[in-house]
CSV table of C-alpha atoms in Angstrom, one decimal:
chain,number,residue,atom,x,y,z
A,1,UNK,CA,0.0,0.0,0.0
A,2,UNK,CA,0.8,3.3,-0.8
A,3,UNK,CA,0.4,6.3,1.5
A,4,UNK,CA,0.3,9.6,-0.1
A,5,UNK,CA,3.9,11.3,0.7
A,6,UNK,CA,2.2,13.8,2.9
A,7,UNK,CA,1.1,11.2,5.3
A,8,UNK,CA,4.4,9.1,5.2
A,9,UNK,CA,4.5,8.1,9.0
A,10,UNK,CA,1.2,8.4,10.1
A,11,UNK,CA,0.0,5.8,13.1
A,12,UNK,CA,-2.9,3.5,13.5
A,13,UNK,CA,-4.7,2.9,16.7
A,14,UNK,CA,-7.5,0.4,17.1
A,15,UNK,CA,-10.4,1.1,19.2
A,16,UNK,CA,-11.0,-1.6,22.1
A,17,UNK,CA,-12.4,0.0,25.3
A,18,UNK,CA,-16.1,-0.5,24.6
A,19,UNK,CA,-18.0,-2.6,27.5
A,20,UNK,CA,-18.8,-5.5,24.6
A,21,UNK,CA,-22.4,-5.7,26.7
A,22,UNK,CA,-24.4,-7.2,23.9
A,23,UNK,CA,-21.9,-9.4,22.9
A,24,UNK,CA,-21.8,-11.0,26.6
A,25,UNK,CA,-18.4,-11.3,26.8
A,26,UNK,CA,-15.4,-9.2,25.4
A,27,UNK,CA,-15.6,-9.2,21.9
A,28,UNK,CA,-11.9,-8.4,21.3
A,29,UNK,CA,-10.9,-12.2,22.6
A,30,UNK,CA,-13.3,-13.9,20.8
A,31,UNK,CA,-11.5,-16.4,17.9
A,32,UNK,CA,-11.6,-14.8,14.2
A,33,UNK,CA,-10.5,-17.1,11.3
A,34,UNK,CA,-6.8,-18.5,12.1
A,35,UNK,CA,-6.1,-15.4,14.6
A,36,UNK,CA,-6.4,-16.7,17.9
A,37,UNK,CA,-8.8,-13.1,18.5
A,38,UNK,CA,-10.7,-10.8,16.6
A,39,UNK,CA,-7.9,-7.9,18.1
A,40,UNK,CA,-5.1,-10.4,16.9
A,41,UNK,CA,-6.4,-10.4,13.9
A,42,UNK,CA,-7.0,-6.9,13.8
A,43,UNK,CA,-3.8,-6.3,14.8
A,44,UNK,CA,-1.9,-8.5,12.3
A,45,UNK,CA,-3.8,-6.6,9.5
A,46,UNK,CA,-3.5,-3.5,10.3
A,47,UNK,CA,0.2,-4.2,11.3
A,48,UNK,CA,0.7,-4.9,7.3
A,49,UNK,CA,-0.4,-1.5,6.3
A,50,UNK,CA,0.7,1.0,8.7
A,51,UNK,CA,4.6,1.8,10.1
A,52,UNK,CA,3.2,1.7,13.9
A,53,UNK,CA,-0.1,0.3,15.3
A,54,UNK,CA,-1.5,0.8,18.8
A,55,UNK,CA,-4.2,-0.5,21.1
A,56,UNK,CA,-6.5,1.4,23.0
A,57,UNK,CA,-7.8,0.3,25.7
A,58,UNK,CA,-9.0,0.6,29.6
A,59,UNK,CA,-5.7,0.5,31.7
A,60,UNK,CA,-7.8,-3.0,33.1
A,61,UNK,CA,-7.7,-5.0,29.9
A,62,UNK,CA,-5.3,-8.0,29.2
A,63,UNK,CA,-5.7,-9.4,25.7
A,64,UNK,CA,-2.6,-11.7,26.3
A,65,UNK,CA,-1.1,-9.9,22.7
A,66,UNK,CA,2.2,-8.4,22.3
A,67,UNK,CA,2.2,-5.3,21.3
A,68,UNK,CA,2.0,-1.5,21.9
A,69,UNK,CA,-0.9,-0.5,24.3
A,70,UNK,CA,-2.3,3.1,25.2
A,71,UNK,CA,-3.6,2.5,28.3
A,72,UNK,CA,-6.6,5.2,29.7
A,73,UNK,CA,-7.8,5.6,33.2
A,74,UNK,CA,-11.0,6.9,32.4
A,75,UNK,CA,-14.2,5.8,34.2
A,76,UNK,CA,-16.4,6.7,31.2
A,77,UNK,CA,-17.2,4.7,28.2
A,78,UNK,CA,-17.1,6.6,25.2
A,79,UNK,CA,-15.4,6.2,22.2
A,80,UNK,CA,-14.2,9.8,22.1
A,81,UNK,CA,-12.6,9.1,25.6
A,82,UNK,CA,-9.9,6.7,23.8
A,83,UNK,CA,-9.1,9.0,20.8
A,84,UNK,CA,-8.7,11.7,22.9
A,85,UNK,CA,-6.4,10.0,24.8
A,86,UNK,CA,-4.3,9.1,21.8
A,87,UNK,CA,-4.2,12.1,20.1
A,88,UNK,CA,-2.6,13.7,23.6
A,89,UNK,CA,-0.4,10.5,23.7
A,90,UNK,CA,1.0,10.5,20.6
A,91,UNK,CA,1.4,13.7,19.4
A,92,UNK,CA,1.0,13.4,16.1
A,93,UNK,CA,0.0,15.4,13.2
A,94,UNK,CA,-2.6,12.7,12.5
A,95,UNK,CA,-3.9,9.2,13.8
A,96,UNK,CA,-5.9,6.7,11.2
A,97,UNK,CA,-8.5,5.0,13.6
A,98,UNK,CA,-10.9,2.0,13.4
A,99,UNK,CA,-12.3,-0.2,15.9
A,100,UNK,CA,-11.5,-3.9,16.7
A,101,UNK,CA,-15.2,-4.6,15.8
A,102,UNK,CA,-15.0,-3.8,12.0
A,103,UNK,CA,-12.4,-6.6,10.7
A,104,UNK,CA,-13.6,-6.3,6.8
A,105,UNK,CA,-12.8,-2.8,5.8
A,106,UNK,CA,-11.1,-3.1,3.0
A,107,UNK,CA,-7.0,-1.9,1.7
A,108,UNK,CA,-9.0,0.1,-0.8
A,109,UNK,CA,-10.8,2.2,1.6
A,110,UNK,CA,-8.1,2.5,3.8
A,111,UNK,CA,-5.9,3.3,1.1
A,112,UNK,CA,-8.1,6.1,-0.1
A,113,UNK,CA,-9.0,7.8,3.1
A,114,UNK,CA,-4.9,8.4,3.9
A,115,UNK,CA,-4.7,9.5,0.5
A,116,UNK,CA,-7.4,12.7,0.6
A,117,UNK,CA,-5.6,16.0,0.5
A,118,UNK,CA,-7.2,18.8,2.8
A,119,UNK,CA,-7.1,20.8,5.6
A,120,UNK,CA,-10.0,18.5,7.0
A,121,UNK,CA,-10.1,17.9,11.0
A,122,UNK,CA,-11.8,14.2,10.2
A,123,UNK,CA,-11.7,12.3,7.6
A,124,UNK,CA,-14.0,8.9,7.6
A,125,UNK,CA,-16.2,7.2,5.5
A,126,UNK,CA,-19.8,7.0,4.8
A,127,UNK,CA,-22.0,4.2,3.4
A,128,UNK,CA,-25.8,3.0,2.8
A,129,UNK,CA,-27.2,0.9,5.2
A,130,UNK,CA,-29.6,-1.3,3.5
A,131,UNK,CA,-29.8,0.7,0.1
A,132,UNK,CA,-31.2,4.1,1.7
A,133,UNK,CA,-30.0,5.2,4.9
A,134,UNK,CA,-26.6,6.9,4.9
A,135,UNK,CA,-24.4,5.8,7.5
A,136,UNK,CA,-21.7,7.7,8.7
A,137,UNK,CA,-18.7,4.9,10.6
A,138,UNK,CA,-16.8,7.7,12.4
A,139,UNK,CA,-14.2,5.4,14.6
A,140,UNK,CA,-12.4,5.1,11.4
A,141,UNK,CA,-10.6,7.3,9.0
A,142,UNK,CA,-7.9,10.4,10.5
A,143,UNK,CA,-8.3,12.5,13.0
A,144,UNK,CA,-6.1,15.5,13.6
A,145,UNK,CA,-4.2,15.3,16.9
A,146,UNK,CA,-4.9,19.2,17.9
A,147,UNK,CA,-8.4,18.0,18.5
A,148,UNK,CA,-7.6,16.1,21.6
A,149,UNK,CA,-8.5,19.4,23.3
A,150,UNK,CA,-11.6,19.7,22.1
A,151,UNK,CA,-12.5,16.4,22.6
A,152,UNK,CA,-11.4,16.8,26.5
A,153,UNK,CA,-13.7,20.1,26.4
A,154,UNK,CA,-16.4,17.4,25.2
A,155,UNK,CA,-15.6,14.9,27.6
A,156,UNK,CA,-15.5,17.6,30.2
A,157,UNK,CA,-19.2,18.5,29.4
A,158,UNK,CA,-20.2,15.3,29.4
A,159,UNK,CA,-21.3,15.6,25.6
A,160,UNK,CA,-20.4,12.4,24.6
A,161,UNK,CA,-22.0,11.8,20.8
A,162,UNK,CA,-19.5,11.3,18.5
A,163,UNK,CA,-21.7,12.2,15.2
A,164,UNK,CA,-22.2,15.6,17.3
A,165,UNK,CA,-18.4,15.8,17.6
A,166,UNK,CA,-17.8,15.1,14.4
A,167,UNK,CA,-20.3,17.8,12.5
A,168,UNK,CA,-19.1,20.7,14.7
A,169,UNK,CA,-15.3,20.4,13.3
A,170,UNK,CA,-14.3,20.6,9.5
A,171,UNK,CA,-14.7,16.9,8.4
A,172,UNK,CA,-15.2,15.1,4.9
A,173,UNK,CA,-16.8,11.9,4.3
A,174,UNK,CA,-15.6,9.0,1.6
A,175,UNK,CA,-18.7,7.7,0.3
A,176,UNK,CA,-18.2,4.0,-0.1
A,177,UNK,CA,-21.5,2.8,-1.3
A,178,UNK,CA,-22.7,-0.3,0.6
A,179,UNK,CA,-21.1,-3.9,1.6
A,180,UNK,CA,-19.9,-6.0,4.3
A,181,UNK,CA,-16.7,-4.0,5.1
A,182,UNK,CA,-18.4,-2.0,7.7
A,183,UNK,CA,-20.6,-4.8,9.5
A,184,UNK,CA,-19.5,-4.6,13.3
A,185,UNK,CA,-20.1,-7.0,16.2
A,186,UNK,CA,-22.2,-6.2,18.5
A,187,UNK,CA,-24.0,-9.7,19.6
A,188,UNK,CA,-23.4,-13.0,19.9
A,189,UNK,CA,-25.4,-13.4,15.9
A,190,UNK,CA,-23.1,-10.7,14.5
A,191,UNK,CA,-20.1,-12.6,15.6
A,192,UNK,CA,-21.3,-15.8,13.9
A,193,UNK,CA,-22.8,-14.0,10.7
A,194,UNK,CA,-19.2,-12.6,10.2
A,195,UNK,CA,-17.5,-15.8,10.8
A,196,UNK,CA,-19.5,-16.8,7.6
A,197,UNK,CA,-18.2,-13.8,5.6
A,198,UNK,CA,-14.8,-14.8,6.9
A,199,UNK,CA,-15.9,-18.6,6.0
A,200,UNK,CA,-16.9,-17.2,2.3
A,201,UNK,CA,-14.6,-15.0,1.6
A,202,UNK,CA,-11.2,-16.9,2.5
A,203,UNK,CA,-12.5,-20.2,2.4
């Protein structure tokens, strides 16, 4: 894959803190093709298309993986709460995001959202849900790391919507039609519908 030279170095993060409570258990350890978990296999992916790849998490988590964790302390479960936390961590111009739920998004996509020129604060993708309702899959695509302080103002104010978030800064969306690269688990039939995508799609 080739990242546009303007975003030569720029770091990946996946998304684990959520509470998995419709999944009954913690969706991150459950087994996902040959990877012994679905973050494993997040991991290993994402590890083939970006120089450095971290996990964000609660500083409570073990997931029993080698490598590179961002531990937060936070009591609240929000997903801004762990990009904020990056964002101040790192320090970097920009962090690509997704979220250990989403394990079909495609090199493509990826591919195109580093590669979008503009002075955008988020850049993520958008797709149709069913043919007709436009969906909007905000814990992936870059986010600018100057807007770790608004999201701690956010945070702070106990404003925790992330599509609010999102539409009060300068963002641009990738429309990406419709498929099974966004589907996410969330319960127990997710997690065996996409073990049949896997199933069909890799054999």
């Amino acid at each position: 894959m080739a990242i546009n030279p303007s975003h030569p170095s720029i770091p990946c993060a996946i998304l684990t803190g959520g509470k998995s409570s419709r999944m009954q258990s913690n969706k991150a350890l459950l087994p996902f093709g040959e990877a012994k978990s679905l973050l494993a296999y997040q991991y290993q992916k994402m590890s083939a298309i970006f120089p450095e790849v971290f996990i964000v998490c609660k500083h409570n988590q073990d997931f029993g993986l080698k490598a590179p964790y961002l531990y937060e302390k936070s009591e609240v479960f929000s997903p801004l709460v762990g990009i904020a936390h990056t964002l101040k961590t790192l320090q970097a111009p920009e962090v690509f995001f997704t979220s250990v739920d989403t394990p079909f998004l495609e090199l493509k996509t990826i591919k195109a959202l580093c590669n979008i020129q503009g002075a955008y604060d988020i850049i993520y993708p958008r797709s149709q849900d069913r043919g007709y309702y436009e969906r909007g899959h905000y814990l992936i695509g870059r986010w600018r790391g100057h807007l770790y302080k608004d999201l701690e103002q956010a945070i702070a104010q106990k404003s925790y919507k992330i599509s609010a978030f999102v539409t009060s800064h300068k963002s641009y969306f990738l429309d990406c039609g419709n498929g099974d690269e966004f589907y996410n688990l969330n319960t127990p039939k997710d997690y065996h519908h996409a073990l049949k995508i896997l199933k069909d799609s890799h054999g």
